Amino acid sequence: MEFISNFFSYVVDNWAHLASLTLDHILMVVIGLILALIVGIPLGILCAKNEKLAKVILATVSIIQVFPSIALLGILMVFFGLGFKTVIVGLFLYSLLPIVRNTYVGLREVDENISEAGKGVGMTITQLLLKVQLPLSLPFLLAGIRVAAVIAVGVATLAPFIGGDGLGRDILAGINTRQPVKIFSGAIIAAILAIIADVTLGRTQERLEH
Amino acid sequence: MIELKNVKKEYDNGFVALKNINLHCNEGEITALIGPSGCGKTTLMKLINRLDNPTKGSVSIKGKDISKIDPVELRRSIGYVIQQIGLFPHMNIARNVGTVPKLLKWDKERIKNRVDELLELVSLDPEIYRERFPSELSGGQQQRIGVIRALAAEPSVILMDEPFSALDPISREQLQDELVRLQREIKKSIVFVTHDMDEALKIADRIVLMKSGEIVQHGTPEEILRHPANAFVEEFIGQKRLERFQDIPPVSQVMVKRPITVTPNRGLAESMRIMEDKKVDSLIVVDEMNHLLGYITVFDVVKAYSNEYALVKHIMHSFNTTVEPDTLLPDAIQLMTELQTPYLPVVKEKGILEGLLTRGSIVGFIGSAYPSIKEGAV
Ligand SMILES: Nc1ncnc2c1ncn2[C@@H]1O[C@H](COP(=O)(O)OP(=O)(O)OP(=O)(O)O)[C@@H](O)[C@H]1O
Ligand SMILES: [Mg+2]
C-alpha cells in the first residue's frame, strides 16, 4: 500500500520531468519507425517483385531481429558512438523486419485478378502499385507498423545505456540508486505507451479492413 | 480489324495453350469465342491486349502489329471485362467505372457525367450506386459494373470474358438484349467469350468454336448451325438446337407446284401428246375443280390406244396414299421408300391437288439447300 502511494506521489511530484522523458521516448520511436517505413516499404516492394531478392532481403532483416537488443545496441555503439543517433539507428533496424515482411506479404496477398484488371485497363506498373496494390495491402502494412511500434517502445527503454534519453533514464537511475519507485514509473509509462500504440493502430487496421 | 496470324502460345511450364490460331474479327461485329473450359479462350483474349505475348505469330489491330504498340497505350484503347470481374474493392463504383477516363486525364465533370450515363445504361440508379463499394453489390450488379468499366472511355475494341456468367437467367437475358441493342448503335468490335451456345447464337455476328487450343470452326451462327464441321461442333450445339435450326422443310417447299395434269374425259391420243410434249411418263388426273382423281401412265395409254373411244377415266388408277402440304419431308420420303412409288400427290383438305412430290424435286431441293453435301463429298 505504502509503495503505491509513494509511486503516485513520485509521479505527481515529478510530472514535468516524466512528461519530458515520455516525449523523448515517443520521439525516438516515431523517428525510428519513419526511417523504417522509408526504407522498409521499398524493400518490401522489391521483395514482392522478385522472389530471389525476397529471400536475401528477408533473411538479412531477420538476422538483425534475432540479435538481443542490448547486444545490437552495443555493436552499434562501436560504430556510431554514444548518443541519440545510435538509438535511432537501433530502433530503425528493429522496426525494419515487421515492415518489410508485412509490405511483402500484403502485396503478395493482393488478389491476382484485381491486379490483372488494373493492368488490363491500362495502368502502368507504378500506377498499379500506387492506386491498387499498396492501398489494398495497407491493412497488412499497418499490422507491421503496430508490431514494430510495440517492439520499439520496449527497445527504446535501453537508450540510456548508449547515451540516449527517454523513459529508460528513470529506470536506469532507479536501478543505480535503488529506488524501485523510479524503476516502476519509467516501466509503467513505457508499458502504457506500448498498449496505446497497439490499441490505436489495431483500431485503424480494423477500420481499413472493413 | 483484329487479326491473329499463326499464333502459338506456350506457357512457361511448357503447356501449349494455343496451337496455331488464324482468326480475323471484323470491324463492328461481335465475335463469340466458345469452347469447353481450358480450351484457351482467355489466353487468346490476353494476347489481344498484350496482357500476354504470343510465343509465335502475330496479332494486329486495324492492320497494325500490336507488338509495336506500347502495351499501356494499347490497353487504354481496348475495353476489357475480365472473367473474374476484378473490381477494385477499395474504390467506390464511380471511381471503378471512371478508372480509364481518369487514366486518360478526362476532366472531372466529364468523368462524372459519363459514369452516371453508364450506370443508367445498366439500370443502376447513379444516386444510389455511385458511392457504394463493390462489396455492397450483388454478384450480378458487380458484373454490370465490370462491363461498363470497359465501355467507359469508348474504346473501339472491347474484350469481354464471360461477362454475364454470374447473372441470373433473367438479368442475363436483359443484359444480352441490352448489348445487342447497344451494339446496333455503337458498332464496336467486340470479342466475347462464353460457355453458353444460346448466348453466342443470340448476340454474335460470328462464332468461333475452340477446342484444346485450336479453332474447330468459325462462321456465322447460321453457318455453324447448318453445317457443323464435325461431331464435336454438333455435340456442342446440341441435337435439339440442330433440329430446330436446320429447319426441316415441309413437302410444300419441295414439291413440283404445277404437276402435269389431264381431265378424265380427254382422249388417249391427246394424253399421249401431252406426255411427249412435257417429257413425262405419267399424268395426274384431276377434275375441273382440281380435285385429285388418280393417274395414268404411258404404259396404260399404249395398251388401250387401239380403242378409239377409250378416255382417260377408263384407264386411270387411283392413289392409295397422298400427303398434305405440311407433312415433313423426311416423313414423305420414308413413305415413298416404303411404297416404292416414284411420286406422291400433295393434297389439301377436300382433295384439291396442291402439287406433286417427285424424286427429281427432292434431289433438286437438297442440292440447293445443302450445297456443302456436294462440296463435302470431294
Ligand atoms: N499462366 C499459365 N501457365 C500455365 N498454364 C496456363 C496459364 N494460364 C492458363 N494456362 C492453361 O492454359 C489452358 C487455357 O487456359 P485459358 O484460361 O485460356 O482457358 P479458357 O478457355 O479461358 O477456360 P475457362 O472457360 O475455364 O475460362 C488451360 O489448360 C490452363 O490451365
Ligand atoms: Mg477463361
XYZ file of C-alpha atoms and ligand atoms in Angstrom:
620
model
C 0.000 0.000 0.000
C 2.736 2.313 1.003
C 4.550 1.563 -2.244
C 1.546 2.579 -4.324
C 1.113 5.855 -2.522
C 4.849 6.506 -2.844
C 4.600 5.746 -6.530
C 1.756 8.187 -7.052
C 3.366 10.941 -5.070
C 6.533 10.443 -7.108
C 4.616 10.714 -10.392
C 2.715 13.778 -9.191
C 5.844 15.493 -7.859
C 7.886 14.775 -10.985
C 5.261 15.001 -13.688
C 7.131 17.598 -15.730
C 10.299 15.512 -15.714
C 8.389 12.332 -16.595
C 6.464 14.088 -19.348
C 9.644 15.270 -20.980
C 11.128 11.736 -20.756
C 7.923 10.329 -22.305
C 8.094 12.854 -25.099
C 11.710 11.960 -25.770
C 10.720 8.331 -25.805
C 7.911 8.847 -28.269
C 10.130 10.976 -30.461
C 12.795 8.289 -30.714
C 10.241 5.615 -31.523
C 8.493 7.737 -34.152
C 11.723 8.749 -35.893
C 12.926 5.138 -35.877
C 9.591 4.000 -37.322
C 9.508 6.657 -40.008
C 13.001 5.711 -41.125
C 11.979 2.063 -41.125
C 8.946 2.915 -43.279
C 11.024 4.938 -45.714
C 13.467 2.089 -46.177
C 11.236 -0.876 -45.405
C 8.342 -0.257 -47.800
C 10.571 -0.058 -50.888
C 12.425 -3.162 -49.689
C 9.084 -4.925 -49.244
C 8.031 -3.904 -52.770
C 11.323 -5.181 -54.098
C 10.710 -8.490 -52.339
C 7.249 -8.787 -53.863
C 8.624 -8.150 -57.344
C 11.473 -10.594 -57.145
C 11.312 -13.859 -55.237
C 15.072 -14.406 -55.252
C 15.742 -10.974 -53.838
C 12.967 -11.573 -51.305
C 14.859 -14.486 -49.782
C 18.043 -12.441 -49.376
C 16.378 -9.309 -48.016
C 14.077 -11.106 -45.595
C 16.939 -13.268 -44.289
C 19.067 -10.186 -43.710
C 16.441 -8.199 -41.811
C 15.534 -11.311 -39.814
C 19.112 -11.721 -38.648
C 19.025 -8.194 -37.228
C 15.912 -9.112 -35.300
C 17.405 -12.161 -33.600
C 20.254 -10.182 -32.008
C 19.414 -9.474 -28.379
C 18.595 -5.797 -28.269
C 21.277 -4.912 -25.771
C 23.920 -6.699 -27.897
C 22.754 -4.933 -31.049
C 22.873 -1.572 -29.351
C 26.339 -2.422 -28.098
C 27.563 -3.217 -31.563
C 26.012 -0.033 -32.931
C 27.739 1.970 -30.226
C 31.068 0.670 -31.541
C 30.243 2.095 -34.962
C 28.235 5.215 -34.143
C 29.494 6.144 -30.702
C 27.251 7.176 -27.837
C 24.155 9.265 -28.357
C 20.744 9.858 -29.820
C 21.817 8.904 -33.357
C 22.835 5.412 -32.276
C 19.485 4.857 -30.547
C 17.610 5.904 -33.675
C 19.648 3.533 -35.835
C 18.917 0.723 -33.396
C 15.186 1.403 -33.358
C 15.174 1.705 -37.132
C 16.853 -1.697 -37.518
C 14.458 -3.320 -35.073
C 11.389 -1.949 -36.831
C 12.600 -2.984 -40.241
C 11.645 -6.655 -40.237
C 7.932 -6.315 -39.460
C 7.594 -3.543 -42.021
C 9.497 -5.240 -44.853
C 7.825 -8.560 -44.202
C 4.312 -7.175 -43.963
C 4.689 -4.990 -47.040
C 5.878 -8.069 -48.900
C 3.119 -10.348 -47.621
C 0.483 -7.659 -48.140
C 1.464 -7.159 -51.756
C 1.543 -10.870 -52.387
C -1.912 -11.251 -50.893
C -3.457 -8.801 -53.347
C -5.906 -10.741 -55.491
C -4.193 -11.614 -58.751
C -7.390 -10.876 -60.665
C -7.577 -7.359 -59.325
C -4.004 -6.674 -60.344
C -4.778 -8.122 -63.736
C -7.822 -5.891 -64.039
C -5.644 -2.888 -63.226
C -3.122 -3.901 -65.825
C -5.906 -4.683 -68.247
C -7.398 -1.205 -68.066
C -4.018 0.288 -68.857
C -2.330 1.229 -65.597
C 1.439 1.485 -65.651
C 3.394 -0.621 -63.162
C 3.733 2.412 -60.892
C 0.071 3.375 -61.143
C -0.902 -0.197 -60.397
C 1.324 -0.182 -57.319
C 0.183 3.202 -56.012
C -3.501 3.057 -56.911
C -4.271 -0.587 -56.382
C -1.692 -2.849 -54.822
C -0.355 -0.684 -51.989
C -3.791 0.575 -50.898
C -5.019 -2.999 -50.824
C -2.067 -4.166 -48.745
C -2.431 -1.288 -46.274
C -4.055 -3.418 -43.553
C -1.005 -5.694 -43.627
C 1.379 -2.777 -43.537
C -0.496 -1.348 -40.583
C -0.205 -4.638 -38.739
C 3.536 -4.419 -39.380
C 3.731 -0.886 -38.044
C 1.808 -1.987 -34.984
C 4.247 -4.789 -34.197
C 7.216 -2.531 -34.921
C 5.875 0.222 -32.647
C 5.344 -2.088 -29.711
C 8.825 -3.554 -30.088
C 10.382 -0.112 -30.497
C 8.739 1.275 -27.355
C 10.330 -1.585 -25.436
C 13.734 -1.405 -27.062
C 13.856 2.365 -26.576
C 13.944 1.890 -22.798
C 17.522 0.692 -23.334
C 18.515 4.007 -24.891
C 20.276 5.445 -21.810
C 22.841 2.615 -21.946
C 24.158 4.094 -25.166
C 23.726 7.712 -24.389
C 20.127 8.238 -25.321
C 17.162 9.614 -23.400
C 13.617 8.607 -22.745
C 11.855 6.631 -20.066
C 14.854 4.337 -19.734
C 16.672 7.155 -17.970
C 14.394 6.919 -14.947
C 14.612 3.144 -14.961
C 18.411 3.225 -15.066
C 18.572 5.890 -12.385
C 16.206 3.831 -10.235
C 18.421 0.775 -10.592
C 21.583 2.720 -9.777
C 20.106 4.475 -6.743
C 17.993 1.518 -5.609
C 14.744 3.444 -5.919
C 12.100 0.974 -7.085
C 9.577 3.813 -7.439
C 11.687 5.347 -10.217
C 12.105 1.997 -11.984
C 8.389 1.372 -11.937
C 7.329 4.815 -13.052
C 9.520 4.509 -16.163
C 8.466 0.935 -16.859
C 4.761 1.511 -16.333
C 4.623 4.565 -18.533
C 6.532 2.670 -21.247
C 4.069 -0.195 -20.921
C 1.133 2.199 -21.208
C 2.715 3.731 -24.318
C 3.045 0.282 -25.873
C -0.574 -0.536 -25.109
C -1.801 2.760 -26.540
C 0.206 2.201 -29.730
C -1.108 -1.329 -30.008
C -4.744 -0.411 -29.472
C -4.901 2.669 -31.697
C -3.026 1.043 -34.559
C -5.163 -2.069 -34.139
C -8.314 0.026 -34.388
C -7.114 1.768 -37.539
C -6.210 -1.549 -39.040
C -9.669 -2.937 -38.348
C -11.296 0.089 -39.879
C -9.246 -0.360 -43.024
C -10.164 -3.987 -43.310
C -13.864 -3.180 -43.492
C -9.934 -5.392 -87.645
C -8.392 -7.815 -85.180
C -6.216 -10.359 -86.848
C -4.268 -13.278 -85.413
C -1.783 -14.946 -87.724
C -0.267 -18.344 -86.964
C -0.440 -17.595 -83.271
C 1.026 -20.088 -80.859
C 1.081 -19.642 -77.096
C 3.272 -21.820 -74.963
C 3.291 -21.073 -71.243
C 6.484 -21.134 -69.213
C 5.675 -24.580 -67.900
C 5.700 -25.893 -71.475
C 1.933 -26.139 -71.816
C 0.779 -25.170 -75.293
C -2.457 -23.280 -74.752
C -2.910 -22.133 -78.360
C -1.605 -24.198 -81.225
C -1.853 -22.357 -84.493
C -4.572 -19.785 -84.442
C -5.586 -17.840 -87.513
C -8.504 -15.590 -86.821
C -9.988 -12.461 -88.260
C -12.586 -10.448 -86.361
C -14.496 -7.955 -88.451
C -14.874 -4.330 -87.508
C -18.153 -3.517 -85.803
C -19.030 -7.145 -85.200
C -19.419 -9.296 -82.145
C -17.216 -12.367 -82.375
C -18.097 -15.006 -79.814
C -15.372 -17.392 -78.667
C -16.914 -20.538 -77.375
C -15.482 -23.841 -76.229
C -15.020 -26.084 -73.236
C -13.152 -24.929 -70.139
C -9.402 -24.747 -70.646
C -9.530 -24.598 -74.435
C -7.643 -21.284 -74.474
C -10.319 -18.609 -74.763
C -8.953 -16.366 -72.021
C -5.420 -16.921 -73.277
C -6.463 -15.753 -76.735
C -8.068 -12.611 -75.311
C -4.974 -11.718 -73.327
C -2.915 -11.828 -76.475
C -5.135 -9.144 -77.959
C -4.458 -6.570 -75.224
C -0.924 -7.760 -74.594
C -1.548 -8.970 -71.076
C 0.435 -11.798 -72.573
C 2.506 -12.156 -75.727
C 2.327 -14.926 -78.293
C 5.200 -17.382 -78.445
C 4.921 -17.372 -82.226
C 2.887 -15.493 -84.783
C 1.469 -12.005 -84.728
C -1.588 -10.094 -83.616
C -2.653 -6.929 -85.357
C -5.435 -4.429 -84.824
C -6.560 -2.217 -87.698
C -3.602 -3.540 -89.660
C -1.079 -2.504 -87.012
C 1.096 -5.129 -85.404
C 0.356 -4.671 -81.698
C 3.792 -5.832 -80.606
C 4.891 -2.416 -81.900
C 2.356 -0.539 -79.751
C 3.102 0.407 -76.141
C 1.097 -2.085 -74.059
C -0.212 0.577 -71.673
C -1.466 2.763 -74.528
C -2.924 -0.284 -76.244
C -4.826 -1.400 -73.160
C -6.291 2.036 -72.592
C -7.739 1.866 -76.080
C -9.262 -1.582 -75.538
C -12.093 -2.236 -73.100
C -11.525 -5.356 -71.040
C -14.042 -7.208 -68.928
C -12.084 -9.850 -67.058
C -13.570 -13.229 -66.290
C -13.386 -12.782 -62.515
C -14.940 -9.282 -62.668
C -11.910 -7.768 -60.905
C -13.468 -4.605 -59.484
C -11.141 -2.588 -57.262
C -12.500 -3.303 -53.775
C -11.098 -0.136 -52.213
C -12.680 2.191 -54.757
C -16.329 3.096 -54.913
C -18.377 2.368 -58.004
C -17.895 5.806 -59.523
C -14.122 5.504 -59.262
C -14.166 1.961 -60.569
C -16.174 2.925 -63.627
C -14.164 6.086 -64.159
C -10.792 4.353 -63.990
C -9.834 4.522 -67.644
C -11.192 8.029 -68.291
C -9.137 9.153 -65.312
C -6.027 7.464 -66.663
C -6.731 9.297 -69.894
C -6.953 12.546 -67.911
C -10.536 13.453 -68.734
C -11.752 16.366 -66.632
C -13.778 15.611 -63.506
C -17.107 16.843 -64.787
C -16.881 14.759 -67.937
C -15.958 11.639 -65.967
C -18.866 12.152 -63.602
C -21.351 12.546 -66.432
C -20.012 9.518 -68.199
C -20.218 7.390 -65.046
C -23.842 8.378 -64.454
C -24.722 7.732 -68.059
C -23.191 4.264 -67.910
C -24.848 3.374 -64.616
C -28.179 4.284 -66.117
C -27.372 2.191 -69.142
C -27.301 -0.927 -66.976
C -30.301 0.186 -64.898
C -28.435 1.073 -61.733
C -29.551 4.352 -60.203
C -26.451 6.601 -60.013
C -27.787 8.340 -56.897
C -27.791 5.026 -55.067
C -24.821 3.208 -56.522
C -22.183 5.865 -57.274
C -20.865 5.927 -53.725
C -21.181 2.258 -52.931
C -18.300 -0.146 -52.744
C -18.120 -3.341 -54.805
C -18.647 -5.487 -51.718
C -22.019 -3.782 -51.246
C -23.276 -5.013 -54.617
C -24.703 -8.360 -55.676
C -22.664 -10.558 -57.998
C -24.824 -9.588 -60.932
C -24.542 -5.891 -60.184
C -20.781 -6.225 -59.883
C -20.698 -7.850 -63.274
C -22.629 -4.960 -64.767
C -20.087 -2.580 -63.304
C -17.319 -4.705 -64.805
C -18.969 -4.316 -68.196
C -19.493 -0.567 -68.044
C -15.988 -0.001 -66.728
C -14.805 -1.494 -70.018
C -17.104 0.790 -72.022
C -16.221 3.963 -70.141
C -13.651 5.518 -72.428
C -15.500 4.482 -75.580
C -12.893 2.078 -76.888
C -13.411 0.781 -80.408
C -12.359 -2.706 -79.408
C -13.846 -4.464 -76.395
C -12.836 -7.819 -74.950
C -15.416 -9.480 -72.737
C -14.503 -12.665 -70.912
C -17.703 -14.387 -69.845
C -19.175 -11.067 -68.768
C -22.626 -12.365 -67.911
C -21.692 -15.645 -66.272
C -22.623 -14.630 -62.716
C -26.039 -13.311 -63.640
C -29.355 -14.988 -63.028
C -31.093 -16.067 -66.248
C -33.388 -13.055 -66.302
C -30.810 -10.299 -65.873
C -28.589 -12.267 -68.156
C -31.127 -12.080 -70.957
C -31.726 -8.438 -70.142
C -28.055 -7.634 -70.473
C -27.729 -9.682 -73.643
C -30.635 -7.747 -75.149
C -29.049 -4.556 -73.904
C -25.758 -5.459 -75.534
C -27.397 -6.327 -78.838
C -29.331 -3.060 -78.793
C -26.306 -1.039 -77.759
C -24.150 -2.696 -80.375
C -26.564 -1.623 -83.087
C -25.820 1.960 -82.097
C -22.166 1.900 -81.187
C -20.853 -0.721 -83.616
C -17.822 -1.704 -81.583
C -15.592 -4.607 -82.450
C -16.287 -6.991 -79.614
C -14.671 -10.296 -78.757
C -16.994 -12.085 -76.389
C -16.081 -15.284 -74.560
C -18.868 -17.534 -73.425
C -19.616 -21.096 -72.425
C -23.189 -20.764 -73.449
C -24.216 -21.592 -77.011
C -27.584 -19.869 -76.665
C -25.801 -16.687 -75.621
C -23.419 -16.935 -78.565
C -26.238 -17.555 -81.019
C -28.163 -14.643 -79.657
C -25.551 -11.927 -79.684
C -22.785 -12.958 -82.066
C -22.301 -11.986 -85.675
C -19.685 -14.683 -85.882
C -18.963 -17.667 -83.702
C -15.548 -19.200 -83.182
C -15.633 -22.687 -81.764
C -12.449 -23.729 -79.982
C -11.148 -26.992 -78.630
C -7.791 -27.687 -76.959
C -6.080 -24.598 -78.304
C -7.396 -24.845 -81.825
C -10.217 -23.310 -83.803
C -12.596 -26.030 -84.835
C -14.990 -23.852 -86.769
C -15.521 -20.182 -87.494
C -18.644 -18.828 -89.108
C -21.936 -17.025 -88.719
C -24.405 -18.623 -86.321
C -26.422 -19.702 -89.349
C -23.429 -21.379 -90.969
C -22.439 -23.182 -87.825
C -25.938 -24.445 -87.211
C -26.469 -25.550 -90.764
C -23.086 -27.012 -91.410
C -21.403 -28.113 -88.204
C -17.835 -29.010 -89.126
C -17.714 -32.217 -87.142
C -19.174 -34.266 -84.345
C -17.599 -32.014 -81.705
C -19.403 -28.973 -83.041
C -22.649 -30.888 -83.334
C -22.332 -32.041 -79.785
C -21.550 -28.533 -78.618
C -24.540 -27.114 -80.425
C -26.747 -29.870 -79.100
C -29.087 -32.111 -81.048
C -32.225 -30.170 -80.152
C -30.877 -26.929 -81.486
C -29.643 -28.596 -84.647
C -33.107 -29.886 -85.403
C -34.684 -26.602 -84.567
C -32.352 -24.568 -86.738
C -31.738 -26.860 -89.656
C -35.430 -26.352 -90.227
C -36.746 -29.498 -91.781
C -38.857 -28.418 -94.732
C -42.456 -29.432 -95.280
C -43.249 -31.044 -98.629
C -44.927 -27.859 -99.824
C -41.449 -26.312 -100.099
C -40.094 -29.204 -102.100
C -42.954 -30.361 -104.363
C -43.479 -29.549 -108.026
C -46.090 -26.822 -107.791
C -47.701 -27.330 -111.196
C -47.706 -31.016 -111.992
C -48.818 -32.007 -115.488
C -52.493 -32.890 -115.270
C -55.231 -34.133 -117.511
C -59.011 -34.204 -117.060
C -60.902 -37.537 -117.016
C -62.867 -37.038 -120.252
C -59.861 -36.486 -122.528
C -58.938 -38.987 -125.179
C -55.808 -41.106 -125.178
C -54.163 -39.546 -128.224
C -54.369 -36.180 -126.586
C -52.910 -37.593 -123.367
C -50.065 -39.107 -125.348
C -49.323 -35.762 -126.934
C -49.181 -34.014 -123.545
C -46.745 -36.630 -122.261
C -44.486 -36.234 -125.270
C -44.694 -32.506 -125.037
C -43.828 -32.293 -121.337
C -41.491 -35.294 -121.401
C -43.200 -37.124 -118.554
C -44.307 -40.750 -118.323
C -47.470 -40.213 -116.368
C -50.211 -37.663 -115.857
C -52.202 -36.740 -112.802
C -55.913 -36.817 -113.366
C -57.946 -34.015 -111.845
C -61.414 -32.636 -112.480
C -62.181 -29.061 -113.455
C -62.141 -28.032 -109.804
C -58.657 -29.535 -109.446
C -59.835 -32.400 -107.271
C -57.424 -35.283 -107.410
C -58.879 -38.329 -109.138
C -55.915 -40.542 -109.959
C -53.181 -41.004 -112.538
C -52.440 -42.605 -115.859
C -49.098 -43.922 -117.081
C -47.686 -44.076 -120.573
C -47.982 -47.898 -120.475
C -51.727 -47.715 -119.782
C -52.129 -45.366 -122.707
C -50.151 -47.556 -125.095
C -52.077 -50.669 -124.053
C -55.513 -49.085 -124.628
C -54.510 -46.906 -127.587
C -56.203 -49.058 -130.274
C -59.594 -48.352 -128.714
C -60.626 -45.022 -130.240
C -63.334 -44.464 -127.671
C -61.280 -45.027 -124.598
C -60.963 -41.986 -122.312
C -58.603 -41.125 -119.501
C -61.197 -42.062 -116.878
C -61.335 -45.605 -118.236
C -57.700 -46.363 -117.753
C -56.753 -44.285 -114.696
C -55.624 -45.687 -111.358
C -56.443 -44.038 -108.092
C -53.844 -43.119 -105.471
C -53.759 -45.173 -102.287
C -51.716 -42.611 -100.457
C -51.443 -38.867 -100.526
C -49.624 -36.375 -98.294
C -50.581 -32.949 -97.012
C -48.641 -29.769 -97.804
C -47.192 -29.528 -94.288
C -46.097 -33.135 -93.997
C -42.353 -33.019 -93.196
C -40.055 -34.031 -96.000
C -38.330 -36.924 -94.162
C -41.721 -38.477 -93.394
C -42.800 -38.172 -97.007
C -39.518 -39.653 -98.227
C -39.946 -42.573 -95.888
C -43.437 -43.129 -97.248
C -42.170 -43.100 -100.813
C -39.471 -45.623 -99.954
C -41.945 -47.924 -98.247
C -44.459 -47.756 -101.070
C -41.797 -47.979 -103.774
C -43.527 -45.141 -105.570
C -41.728 -42.515 -107.669
C -44.092 -39.753 -106.626
C -46.717 -38.708 -104.131
C -49.518 -36.227 -104.759
C -49.759 -33.380 -102.279
C -53.369 -32.745 -101.475
C -55.100 -30.044 -99.477
C -58.243 -30.678 -97.498
C -61.243 -31.613 -99.682
C -58.956 -33.460 -102.052
C -57.661 -30.496 -104.019
C -54.291 -31.133 -105.665
C -51.562 -28.783 -104.471
C -48.530 -30.307 -106.096
C -46.508 -33.424 -106.668
C -43.561 -34.660 -104.675
C -41.239 -36.429 -107.094
C -37.777 -37.902 -106.758
C -36.494 -35.219 -109.075
C -37.924 -32.425 -106.934
C -36.353 -33.898 -103.792
C -32.918 -34.113 -105.377
C -33.239 -30.557 -106.668
C -34.190 -29.249 -103.233
C -31.374 -30.988 -101.361
C -28.908 -29.763 -103.925
C -29.876 -26.132 -103.360
C -30.369 -26.229 -99.565
C -27.256 -28.190 -98.621
C -24.538 -27.165 -101.048
C -21.899 -28.466 -98.629
C -23.045 -32.000 -99.158
C -21.704 -31.733 -102.675
C -18.547 -29.888 -101.588
C -18.010 -32.146 -98.628
C -18.094 -35.241 -100.783
C -14.944 -34.247 -102.647
N -0.060 -18.817 -66.684
C -0.289 -20.079 -67.108
N 0.663 -21.008 -67.043
C 0.454 -22.279 -67.465
N -0.703 -22.713 -67.996
C -1.716 -21.839 -68.080
C -1.567 -20.472 -67.655
N -2.720 -19.841 -67.861
C -3.550 -20.759 -68.399
N -2.954 -21.949 -68.539
C -3.538 -23.180 -69.101
O -3.889 -22.913 -70.447
C -5.125 -23.527 -70.776
C -6.071 -22.496 -71.332
O -6.427 -21.600 -70.314
P -7.491 -20.474 -70.530
O -7.582 -19.698 -69.275
O -7.182 -19.742 -71.767
O -8.804 -21.341 -70.734
P -10.294 -20.859 -71.005
O -10.686 -21.393 -72.323
O -10.421 -19.402 -70.790
O -11.075 -21.663 -69.880
P -12.344 -21.219 -68.995
O -13.526 -21.408 -69.874
O -12.315 -22.190 -67.870
O -12.132 -19.803 -68.568
C -5.615 -24.198 -69.521
O -5.338 -25.567 -69.606
C -4.818 -23.557 -68.411
O -4.589 -24.471 -67.379
Mg -11.365 -18.232 -69.354
